[in-house]
PDB file of C-alpha atoms in Angstrom:
ATOM      1  CA  MET A 221       8.471   7.730  34.734  1.00  0.00           C
ATOM      2  CA  ASP A 222       8.580   3.945  34.696  1.00  0.00           C
ATOM      3  CA  ARG A 223       5.584   2.014  31.701  1.00  0.00           C
ATOM      4  CA  GLN A 224       4.443  -0.208  34.597  1.00  0.00           C
ATOM      5  CA  ALA A 225       4.275   3.573  36.599  1.00  0.00           C
ATOM      6  CA  LEU A 226       1.904   4.747  33.797  1.00  0.00           C
ATOM      7  CA  TYR A 227       0.102   1.854  33.579  1.00  0.00           C
ATOM      8  CA  ALA A 228      -0.967   2.375  37.444  1.00  0.00           C
ATOM      9  CA  VAL A 229      -1.952   5.901  36.999  1.00  0.00           C
ATOM     10  CA  LEU A 230      -3.821   4.850  34.044  1.00  0.00           C
ATOM     11  CA  ASP A 231      -5.978   2.100  35.801  1.00  0.00           C
ATOM     12  CA  THR A 232      -6.192   4.366  38.549  1.00  0.00           C
ATOM     13  CA  PHE A 233      -8.040   7.546  36.075  1.00  0.00           C
ATOM     14  CA  LEU A 234      -9.919   4.607  34.328  1.00  0.00           C
ATOM     15  CA  ALA A 235     -12.025   2.711  37.796  1.00  0.00           C
ATOM     16  CA  ALA A 236     -12.477   6.580  38.602  1.00  0.00           C
ATOM     17  CA  LEU A 237     -14.206   7.197  35.303  1.00  0.00           C
ATOM     18  CA  ALA A 238     -16.481   3.898  36.128  1.00  0.00           C
ATOM     19  CA  ARG A 239     -17.419   4.913  39.101  1.00  0.00           C
ATOM     20  CA  GLY A 240     -18.205   8.490  36.712  1.00  0.00           C
ATOM     21  CA  ASP A 241     -15.348  10.881  40.124  1.00  0.00           C
ATOM     22  CA  ALA A 242     -13.319  13.152  38.609  1.00  0.00           C
ATOM     23  CA  ALA A 243     -12.078  13.653  42.335  1.00  0.00           C
ATOM     24  CA  ALA A 244     -10.530  10.471  43.308  1.00  0.00           C
ATOM     25  CA  ILE A 245      -7.830  11.502  40.941  1.00  0.00           C
ATOM     26  CA  ASP A 246      -5.091  12.847  41.884  1.00  0.00           C
ATOM     27  CA  TRP A 247      -5.008  16.217  39.222  1.00  0.00           C
ATOM     28  CA  ALA A 248      -1.606  18.354  38.413  1.00  0.00           C
ATOM     29  CA  ALA A 249      -2.409  22.144  39.269  1.00  0.00           C
ATOM     30  CA  GLY A 250      -3.379  23.557  35.930  1.00  0.00           C
ATOM     31  CA  ALA A 251      -4.855  20.043  34.731  1.00  0.00           C
ATOM     32  CA  LEU A 252      -5.986  20.511  30.787  1.00  0.00           C
ATOM     33  CA  VAL A 253      -9.261  18.347  30.196  1.00  0.00           C
ATOM     34  CA  SER A 254     -10.779  17.361  26.378  1.00  0.00           C
ATOM     35  CA  GLU A 255     -13.833  15.454  25.541  1.00  0.00           C
ATOM     36  CA  ASN A 256     -14.529  15.654  21.156  1.00  0.00           C
ATOM     37  CA  ASN A 257     -12.110  18.548  21.315  1.00  0.00           C
ATOM     38  CA  VAL A 258     -13.831  20.543  23.576  1.00  0.00           C
ATOM     39  CA  MET A 259     -11.945  21.801  26.934  1.00  0.00           C
ATOM     40  CA  LEU A 260     -13.845  20.890  29.918  1.00  0.00           C
ATOM     41  CA  ASP A 261     -14.610  21.498  33.814  1.00  0.00           C
ATOM     42  CA  ILE A 262     -12.618  18.362  35.803  1.00  0.00           C
ATOM     43  CA  GLY A 263     -15.788  16.567  36.010  1.00  0.00           C
ATOM     44  CA  ASP A 264     -18.064  17.287  33.231  1.00  0.00           C
ATOM     45  CA  GLY A 265     -18.640  15.430  30.028  1.00  0.00           C
ATOM     46  CA  VAL A 266     -18.824  11.729  30.430  1.00  0.00           C
ATOM     47  CA  TRP A 267     -17.557  11.764  33.660  1.00  0.00           C
ATOM     48  CA  GLY A 268     -21.576  12.846  34.907  1.00  0.00           C
ATOM     49  CA  THR A 269     -23.410  10.524  32.968  1.00  0.00           C
ATOM     50  CA  ILE A 270     -20.937   6.525  32.609  1.00  0.00           C
ATOM     51  CA  LEU A 271     -22.317   3.965  34.104  1.00  0.00           C
ATOM     52  CA  GLY A 272     -19.029   1.854  33.450  1.00  0.00           C
ATOM     53  CA  LEU A 273     -16.003   1.038  30.362  1.00  0.00           C
ATOM     54  CA  GLY A 274     -16.393  -2.100  27.946  1.00  0.00           C
ATOM     55  CA  ASP A 275     -14.441  -5.298  27.617  1.00  0.00           C
ATOM     56  CA  TYR A 276     -11.618  -3.600  25.221  1.00  0.00           C
ATOM     57  CA  ALA A 277      -8.720  -2.585  27.294  1.00  0.00           C
ATOM     58  CA  LEU A 278      -5.591  -1.082  24.774  1.00  0.00           C
ATOM     59  CA  ARG A 279      -3.162   0.146  26.194  1.00  0.00           C
ATOM     60  CA  PHE A 280       0.049   1.977  24.837  1.00  0.00           C
ATOM     61  CA  ALA A 281       2.915   4.406  27.030  1.00  0.00           C
ATOM     62  CA  ASP A 282       4.915   6.528  26.020  1.00  0.00           C
ATOM     63  CA  THR A 283       7.846   5.786  28.832  1.00  0.00           C
ATOM     64  CA  ARG A 284      10.609   9.256  27.077  1.00  0.00           C
ATOM     65  CA  THR A 285       7.839  11.899  27.941  1.00  0.00           C
ATOM     66  CA  GLY A 286       5.076  10.909  30.181  1.00  0.00           C
ATOM     67  CA  GLN A 287       2.339   9.503  28.195  1.00  0.00           C
ATOM     68  CA  VAL A 288      -0.588   6.714  28.520  1.00  0.00           C
ATOM     69  CA  GLY A 289      -2.947   6.165  25.736  1.00  0.00           C
ATOM     70  CA  TYR A 290      -5.645   3.434  25.550  1.00  0.00           C
ATOM     71  CA  PHE A 291      -9.028   2.561  23.918  1.00  0.00           C
ATOM     72  CA  GLY A 292     -11.620   1.176  24.716  1.00  0.00           C
ATOM     73  CA  THR A 293     -15.284   1.876  25.276  1.00  0.00           C
ATOM     74  CA  VAL A 294     -17.358   3.648  27.836  1.00  0.00           C
ATOM     75  CA  VAL A 295     -21.838   2.595  29.131  1.00  0.00           C
ATOM     76  CA  GLU A 296     -23.970   5.485  28.810  1.00  0.00           C
ATOM     77  CA  ALA A 297     -27.111   5.064  28.914  1.00  0.00           C
ATOM     78  CA  ILE A 298     -27.895   4.426  24.655  1.00  0.00           C
ATOM     79  CA  GLU A 299     -25.277   3.258  23.886  1.00  0.00           C
ATOM     80  CA  GLU A 300     -21.764   1.673  23.889  1.00  0.00           C
ATOM     81  CA  SER A 301     -19.002   4.166  22.778  1.00  0.00           C
ATOM     82  CA  GLY A 302     -15.225   4.022  20.968  1.00  0.00           C
ATOM     83  CA  PHE A 303     -13.353   5.017  22.763  1.00  0.00           C
ATOM     84  CA  THR A 304      -9.212   7.177  22.864  1.00  0.00           C
ATOM     85  CA  LEU A 305      -7.502   8.295  26.111  1.00  0.00           C
ATOM     86  CA  ARG A 306      -4.154  10.208  26.119  1.00  0.00           C
ATOM     87  CA  LEU A 307      -2.594  10.948  30.079  1.00  0.00           C
ATOM     88  CA  ALA A 308      -0.299  13.349  30.429  1.00  0.00           C
ATOM     89  CA  VAL A 309       1.387  12.217  33.374  1.00  0.00           C
ATOM     90  CA  ASP A 310       4.137  14.455  35.775  1.00  0.00           C
ATOM     91  CA  ALA A 311       6.855  12.558  37.852  1.00  0.00           C
ATOM     92  CA  SER A 312       4.470  12.706  40.356  1.00  0.00           C
ATOM     93  CA  GLY A 313       2.568  10.447  39.225  1.00  0.00           C
ATOM     94  CA  ALA A 314      -0.154  14.176  38.676  1.00  0.00           C
ATOM     95  CA  VAL A 315      -2.735  13.943  35.246  1.00  0.00           C
ATOM     96  CA  THR A 316      -1.284  16.957  33.567  1.00  0.00           C
ATOM     97  CA  GLU A 317      -3.444  16.117  30.696  1.00  0.00           C
ATOM     98  CA  ALA A 318      -5.963  14.325  29.957  1.00  0.00           C
ATOM     99  CA  GLU A 319      -8.010  13.960  26.038  1.00  0.00           C
ATOM    100  CA  MET A 320     -10.140  11.803  24.896  1.00  0.00           C
ATOM    101  CA  CYS A 321     -12.066  10.796  22.059  1.00  0.00           C
ATOM    102  CA  ILE A 322     -15.410   8.861  22.848  1.00  0.00           C
ATOM    103  CA  VAL A 323     -18.002   8.050  19.292  1.00  0.00           C
ATOM    104  CA  ARG A 324     -20.948   8.698  20.242  1.00  0.00           C
ATOM    105  CA  GLN A 325     -22.832   7.011  17.579  1.00  0.00           C
ATOM    106  CA  SER A 326     -26.094   8.288  17.690  1.00  0.00           C
ATOM    107  CA  ASP A 327     -24.277  11.854  17.591  1.00  0.00           C
ATOM    108  CA  SER A 328     -23.035  10.848  13.960  1.00  0.00           C
ATOM    109  CA  GLY A 329     -23.586  11.508  10.501  1.00  0.00           C
ATOM    110  CA  ILE A 330     -21.631   8.614   9.124  1.00  0.00           C
ATOM    111  CA  LYS A 331     -22.687   5.674  10.775  1.00  0.00           C
ATOM    112  CA  PHE A 332     -20.749   2.562  11.744  1.00  0.00           C
ATOM    113  CA  GLU A 333     -22.801  -0.224  11.547  1.00  0.00           C
ATOM    114  CA  ASN A 334     -22.962  -3.173  14.286  1.00  0.00           C
ATOM    115  CA  PRO A 335     -19.037  -2.077  15.848  1.00  0.00           C
ATOM    116  CA  ARG A 336     -17.204  -3.884  17.377  1.00  0.00           C
ATOM    117  CA  TYR A 337     -14.419  -4.260  19.592  1.00  0.00           C
ATOM    118  CA  TRP A 338     -11.418  -7.116  20.037  1.00  0.00           C
ATOM    119  CA  THR A 339      -7.654  -7.810  21.543  1.00  0.00           C
ATOM    120  CA  LYS A 340      -4.786  -7.852  18.434  1.00  0.00           C
ATOM    121  CA  PRO A 341      -2.251  -9.275  19.303  1.00  0.00           C
ATOM    122  CA  ILE A 342       0.195  -7.173  16.995  1.00  0.00           C
ATOM    123  CA  LEU A 343      -1.163  -4.166  18.231  1.00  0.00           C
ATOM    124  CA  GLU A 344      -0.178  -5.801  22.435  1.00  0.00           C
ATOM    125  CA  SER A 345       2.906  -7.362  20.880  1.00  0.00           C
ATOM    126  CA  ASP A 346       6.653  -5.477  21.023  1.00  0.00           C
ATOM    127  CA  ALA A 347       8.207  -4.729  17.508  1.00  0.00           C
ATOM    128  CA  THR A 348       9.857  -7.013  15.686  1.00  0.00           C
ATOM    129  CA  ALA A 349      12.741  -5.110  14.333  1.00  0.00           C
ATOM    130  CA  PRO A 350      11.882  -0.886  16.553  1.00  0.00           C
ATOM    131  CA  ALA A 351      12.778   2.107  14.205  1.00  0.00           C
ATOM    132  CA  PRO A 352      13.746   4.848  15.881  1.00  0.00           C
ATOM    133  CA  ARG A 353      11.389   7.340  17.381  1.00  0.00           C
ATOM    134  CA  ASP A 354      12.062   9.926  14.470  1.00  0.00           C
ATOM    135  CA  GLU A 355      10.902   6.640  12.074  1.00  0.00           C
ATOM    136  CA  LEU A 356       7.949   5.844  13.584  1.00  0.00           C
ATOM    137  CA  VAL A 357       6.477   9.410  13.202  1.00  0.00           C
ATOM    138  CA  ARG A 358       7.709  10.340  10.037  1.00  0.00           C
ATOM    139  CA  LEU A 359       5.429   6.737   8.208  1.00  0.00           C
ATOM    140  CA  SER A 360       2.926   8.172  10.756  1.00  0.00           C
ATOM    141  CA  ASP A 361       2.741  11.204   9.268  1.00  0.00           C
ATOM    142  CA  GLY A 362       3.466  10.379   5.591  1.00  0.00           C
ATOM    143  CA  TYR A 363      -0.141   7.893   6.035  1.00  0.00           C
ATOM    144  CA  PHE A 364      -1.916  11.060   5.992  1.00  0.00           C
ATOM    145  CA  ASP A 365      -0.021  12.394   3.438  1.00  0.00           C
ATOM    146  CA  THR A 366      -0.964   9.502   1.566  1.00  0.00           C
ATOM    147  CA  LEU A 367      -4.373  10.451   2.807  1.00  0.00           C
ATOM    148  CA  GLN A 368      -5.224  13.653   2.077  1.00  0.00           C
ATOM    149  CA  LEU A 369      -6.288  14.613  -1.232  1.00  0.00           C
ATOM    150  CA  ASN A 370      -5.019  10.592  -2.164  1.00  0.00           C
ATOM    151  CA  ASP A 371      -3.915  10.415  -5.962  1.00  0.00           C
ATOM    152  CA  GLY A 372      -2.291   7.494  -5.732  1.00  0.00           C
ATOM    153  CA  THR A 373       0.786   8.608  -4.964  1.00  0.00           C
ATOM    154  CA  ILE A 374       1.869   6.205  -0.999  1.00  0.00           C
ATOM    155  CA  HIS A 375       4.526   8.190   0.888  1.00  0.00           C
ATOM    156  CA  THR A 376       4.335   5.518   4.429  1.00  0.00           C
ATOM    157  CA  ARG A 377       4.595   1.912   3.517  1.00  0.00           C
ATOM    158  CA  PHE A 378       2.547  -0.442   4.089  1.00  0.00           C
ATOM    159  CA  HIS A 379       2.386  -4.181   5.528  1.00  0.00           C
ATOM    160  CA  PRO A 380       0.809  -6.138   2.651  1.00  0.00           C
ATOM    161  CA  ASP A 381      -0.731  -7.335   5.742  1.00  0.00           C
ATOM    162  CA  CYS A 382      -1.792  -4.194   6.876  1.00  0.00           C
ATOM    163  CA  GLN A 383      -5.089  -3.977   8.634  1.00  0.00           C
ATOM    164  CA  ARG A 384      -7.218  -1.468   9.040  1.00  0.00           C
ATOM    165  CA  VAL A 385     -10.150  -0.959  12.368  1.00  0.00           C
ATOM    166  CA  GLU A 386     -11.978   2.152  12.342  1.00  0.00           C
ATOM    167  CA  ASN A 387     -14.841   3.784  14.994  1.00  0.00           C
ATOM    168  CA  GLY A 388     -15.388  -0.853  15.464  1.00  0.00           C
ATOM    169  CA  VAL A 389     -15.118  -1.750  11.919  1.00  0.00           C
ATOM    170  CA  GLN A 390     -12.803  -3.622  10.368  1.00  0.00           C
ATOM    171  CA  THR A 391     -12.850  -1.542   6.266  1.00  0.00           C
ATOM    172  CA  THR A 392     -10.096  -2.881   4.459  1.00  0.00           C
ATOM    173  CA  ASN A 393      -9.729  -6.341   3.186  1.00  0.00           C
ATOM    174  CA  ASN A 394     -13.486  -6.970   4.592  1.00  0.00           C
ATOM    175  CA  PRO A 395     -15.741  -8.424   2.533  1.00  0.00           C
ATOM    176  CA  GLU A 396     -19.196  -7.687   3.939  1.00  0.00           C
ATOM    177  CA  PHE A 397     -18.561  -3.675   5.673  1.00  0.00           C
ATOM    178  CA  ALA A 398     -17.281  -3.638   1.694  1.00  0.00           C
ATOM    179  CA  LYS A 399     -21.019  -4.194   0.138  1.00  0.00           C
ATOM    180  CA  ILE A 400     -21.331  -0.648   1.958  1.00  0.00           C
ATOM    181  CA  VAL A 401     -18.224   1.081   1.169  1.00  0.00           C
ATOM    182  CA  PRO A 402     -17.377  -1.050  -1.528  1.00  0.00           C
ATOM    183  CA  VAL A 403     -13.386  -0.094  -1.199  1.00  0.00           C
ATOM    184  CA  SER A 404     -13.577  -2.078   1.665  1.00  0.00           C
ATOM    185  CA  ALA A 405     -12.759  -5.347   0.413  1.00  0.00           C
ATOM    186  CA  LEU A 406      -9.231  -4.508  -0.897  1.00  0.00           C
ATOM    187  CA  GLY A 407      -6.205  -3.859   1.694  1.00  0.00           C
ATOM    188  CA  CYS A 408      -4.998  -0.630   3.860  1.00  0.00           C
ATOM    189  CA  GLU A 409      -2.392   0.124   0.323  1.00  0.00           C
ATOM    190  CA  ALA A 410      -4.652  -1.291  -2.304  1.00  0.00           C
ATOM    191  CA  GLN A 411      -6.606   1.507  -1.526  1.00  0.00           C
ATOM    192  CA  PHE A 412      -4.852   4.861  -1.413  1.00  0.00           C
ATOM    193  CA  ARG A 413      -3.306   3.259  -4.496  1.00  0.00           C
ATOM    194  CA  MET A 414      -7.229   3.602  -6.909  1.00  0.00           C
ATOM    195  CA  GLY A 415      -7.041   7.301  -4.741  1.00  0.00           C
ATOM    196  CA  ASN A 416     -10.568   6.882  -3.748  1.00  0.00           C
ATOM    197  CA  TYR A 417     -10.266   9.189  -0.792  1.00  0.00           C
ATOM    198  CA  ARG A 418      -9.325  12.640  -3.446  1.00  0.00           C
ATOM    199  CA  TYR A 419     -12.416  13.866  -1.260  1.00  0.00           C
ATOM    200  CA  ASP A 420     -10.428  14.552   1.891  1.00  0.00           C
ATOM    201  CA  ASP A 421      -8.816  17.930   1.286  1.00  0.00           C
ATOM    202  CA  ALA A 422      -6.343  18.348   4.214  1.00  0.00           C
ATOM    203  CA  LEU A 423      -5.038  16.254   6.971  1.00  0.00           C
ATOM    204  CA  ARG A 424      -5.010  19.524   9.464  1.00  0.00           C
ATOM    205  CA  ALA A 425      -3.669  20.333  13.088  1.00  0.00           C
ATOM    206  CA  ARG A 426      -1.343  17.176  13.101  1.00  0.00           C
ATOM    207  CA  ARG A 427      -0.516  15.999  16.404  1.00  0.00           C
ATOM    208  CA  PHE A 428       1.858  12.645  17.445  1.00  0.00           C
ATOM    209  CA  PRO A 429       1.907  13.445  20.799  1.00  0.00           C
ATOM    210  CA  LEU A 430       2.538   9.394  22.567  1.00  0.00           C
ATOM    211  CA  VAL A 431       5.087   6.944  20.225  1.00  0.00           C
ATOM    212  CA  ASP A 432       5.440   4.023  22.251  1.00  0.00           C
ATOM    213  CA  GLU A 433       8.929   3.134  20.593  1.00  0.00           C
ATOM    214  CA  GLU A 434       9.504  -0.443  22.546  1.00  0.00           C
ATOM    215  CA  ARG A 435       5.193  -1.577  21.119  1.00  0.00           C
ATOM    216  CA  GLY A 436       6.105   0.216  18.062  1.00  0.00           C
ATOM    217  CA  LEU A 437       2.924   2.491  18.135  1.00  0.00           C
ATOM    218  CA  VAL A 438       2.887   6.308  17.814  1.00  0.00           C
ATOM    219  CA  LEU A 439      -0.537   7.237  18.555  1.00  0.00           C
ATOM    220  CA  ALA A 440      -1.629  11.157  16.510  1.00  0.00           C
ATOM    221  CA  PHE A 441      -4.730  13.175  16.200  1.00  0.00           C
ATOM    222  CA  GLY A 442      -5.652  15.649  13.306  1.00  0.00           C
ATOM    223  CA  PHE A 443      -8.307  16.880  11.926  1.00  0.00           C
ATOM    224  CA  ILE A 444      -9.651  16.041   7.912  1.00  0.00           C
ATOM    225  CA  ASP A 445     -11.129  18.118   6.317  1.00  0.00           C
ATOM    226  CA  HIS A 446     -13.814  17.736   2.963  1.00  0.00           C
ATOM    227  CA  SER A 447     -14.699  21.802   1.935  1.00  0.00           C
ATOM    228  CA  GLY A 448     -17.953  19.317  -0.172  1.00  0.00           C
ATOM    229  CA  ARG A 449     -16.301  20.364  -3.851  1.00  0.00           C
ATOM    230  CA  LEU A 450     -15.314  17.630  -5.756  1.00  0.00           C
ATOM    231  CA  ASP A 451     -18.613  16.740  -7.680  1.00  0.00           C
ATOM    232  CA  THR A 452     -17.194  13.209  -9.553  1.00  0.00           C
ATOM    233  CA  TYR A 453     -13.227  12.518  -9.091  1.00  0.00           C
ATOM    234  CA  GLN A 454     -11.107   9.174 -11.916  1.00  0.00           C
ATOM    235  CA  LEU A 455      -9.456   6.907  -9.832  1.00  0.00           C
ATOM    236  CA  THR A 456      -6.290   5.327 -11.350  1.00  0.00           C
ATOM    237  CA  ASP A 457      -8.503   2.194 -12.548  1.00  0.00           C
ATOM    238  CA  GLY A 458     -10.056   4.770 -14.979  1.00  0.00           C
ATOM    239  CA  ARG A 459     -13.755   4.294 -13.142  1.00  0.00           C
ATOM    240  CA  THR A 460     -14.905   7.984 -12.152  1.00  0.00           C
ATOM    241  CA  VAL A 461     -16.720   7.805  -8.877  1.00  0.00           C
ATOM    242  CA  LYS A 462     -19.178  10.388  -7.176  1.00  0.00           C
ATOM    243  CA  SER A 463     -17.132  12.152  -2.659  1.00  0.00           C
ATOM    244  CA  PRO A 464     -19.559  10.700  -1.002  1.00  0.00           C
ATOM    245  CA  VAL A 465     -19.072  14.606   0.619  1.00  0.00           C
ATOM    246  CA  ARG A 466     -20.759  16.820  -0.619  1.00  0.00           C
ATOM    247  CA  ARG A 467     -20.282  19.365   2.316  1.00  0.00           C
ATOM    248  CA  PRO A 468     -18.622  21.486   4.740  1.00  0.00           C
ATOM    249  CA  HIS A 469     -17.399  18.513   6.832  1.00  0.00           C
ATOM    250  CA  SER A 470     -14.765  17.000   9.738  1.00  0.00           C
ATOM    251  CA  PHE A 471     -13.598  14.838  11.697  1.00  0.00           C
ATOM    252  CA  TYR A 472     -11.835  14.865  14.758  1.00  0.00           C
ATOM    253  CA  ILE A 473      -9.597  11.842  14.333  1.00  0.00           C
ATOM    254  CA  SER A 474      -7.842   9.714  16.908  1.00  0.00           C
ATOM    255  CA  GLU A 475      -5.689   7.035  15.241  1.00  0.00           C
ATOM    256  CA  LEU A 476      -3.630   4.858  16.540  1.00  0.00           C
ATOM    257  CA  PHE A 477      -0.164   3.182  14.060  1.00  0.00           C
ATOM    258  CA  LYS A 478       1.132  -0.449  14.675  1.00  0.00           C
ATOM    259  CA  ILE A 479       4.688  -0.431  13.273  1.00  0.00           C
ATOM    260  CA  ASP A 480       7.527  -3.145  12.357  1.00  0.00           C
ATOM    261  CA  HIS A 481      10.655  -3.911  10.514  1.00  0.00           C
ATOM    262  CA  GLY A 482       9.702   0.065   8.694  1.00  0.00           C
ATOM    263  CA  MET A 483       6.208  -1.043   8.097  1.00  0.00           C
ATOM    264  CA  ILE A 484       2.188  -0.423   8.911  1.00  0.00           C
ATOM    265  CA  CYS A 485       1.284  -3.408   9.847  1.00  0.00           C
ATOM    266  CA  GLN A 486      -2.245  -2.691  11.255  1.00  0.00           C
ATOM    267  CA  ILE A 487      -4.622   0.383  11.952  1.00  0.00           C
ATOM    268  CA  GLU A 488      -6.949   0.899  15.145  1.00  0.00           C
ATOM    269  CA  ALA A 489      -8.920   4.296  14.874  1.00  0.00           C
ATOM    270  CA  ASN A 490     -11.535   6.412  16.277  1.00  0.00           C
ATOM    271  CA  PHE A 491     -13.474   9.842  14.850  1.00  0.00           C
ATOM    272  CA  ILE A 492     -16.003  11.683  14.922  1.00  0.00           C
ATOM    273  CA  THR A 493     -17.999  14.833  13.375  1.00  0.00           C
ATOM    274  CA  VAL A 494     -17.474  17.797  14.777  1.00  0.00           C
ATOM    275  CA  PRO A 495     -17.610  20.818  13.350  1.00  0.00           C
ATOM    276  CA  TYR A 496     -15.769  21.675   9.469  1.00  0.00           C
ATOM    277  CA  ARG A 497     -12.265  23.184  10.774  1.00  0.00           C
ATOM    278  CA  MET A 498     -12.525  23.197  13.668  1.00  0.00           C
ATOM    279  CA  PRO A 499      -9.785  24.534  16.070  1.00  0.00           C
ATOM    280  CA  SER A 500      -8.020  22.409  18.133  1.00  0.00           C
ATOM    281  CA  PRO A 501      -7.893  23.376  22.230  1.00  0.00           C
ATOM    282  CA  TRP A 502      -4.623  21.501  22.220  1.00  0.00           C
ATOM    283  CA  ASP A 503      -2.928  23.410  19.356  1.00  0.00           C
ATOM    284  CA  VAL A 504      -0.197  25.083  21.191  1.00  0.00           C
ATOM    285  CA  PRO A 505       0.104  29.505  19.537  1.00  0.00           C
ATOM    286  CA  ALA A 506       3.590  29.897  17.583  1.00  0.00           C
TER     287      ALA A 506
END
């Protein structure tokens, strides 16, 4: 299925979602649907509470595997929430999988104040020096290796101008957010060179189901586990700091990497707090 056909399925899905009309979707027999890492019956969850979609809309597609992805927002009674969607589509155009991550700040233990959602041309454009699929996944996985037990070692490559947006807030090169999270004043690689994220014990259950080779985009899912045991630790510049996470805690993450010229150039992420060490319903038993 080509890009335009996948986008057509996505558009139909989004239009039905905005109406709360799950019956309007062409679901394949046995279709799997998850919301915030829990498998639900078709039509449950956000389908019953949605009031509409926000203006932000980032689309991308994996024509090799028949998958299409979307970053946007959903509007419910209390708030507008960051939203990640992954659809898997069979040859007939029926939806076989729908995975959704919805960042409802009112439910979150760690809030990102004043989120905003804006179009980023770098995520909309084709890669100028595209890399093979395996290399795109390797660099994305290397990001998680860098984040896990972060000690200043870099396991991927970052563009000097790399930016990261998490839950609608830019968390790199952002002096305003640095008033709350000081490391946000630095760029992507500089944050990791400092070893700031030592408290991230495990980047677990990593999946890279969707690779848009033309655009240089990789959509990844997984979990960040924090045991909470680490109290203080030393940064690579010699300073001693306290861990911000002092109890067992996990994030379920959906993360999009833009890779061009063999470097991570932009990151878009939505993530939520889930029970510590929560398993993924998408993991296939060995």
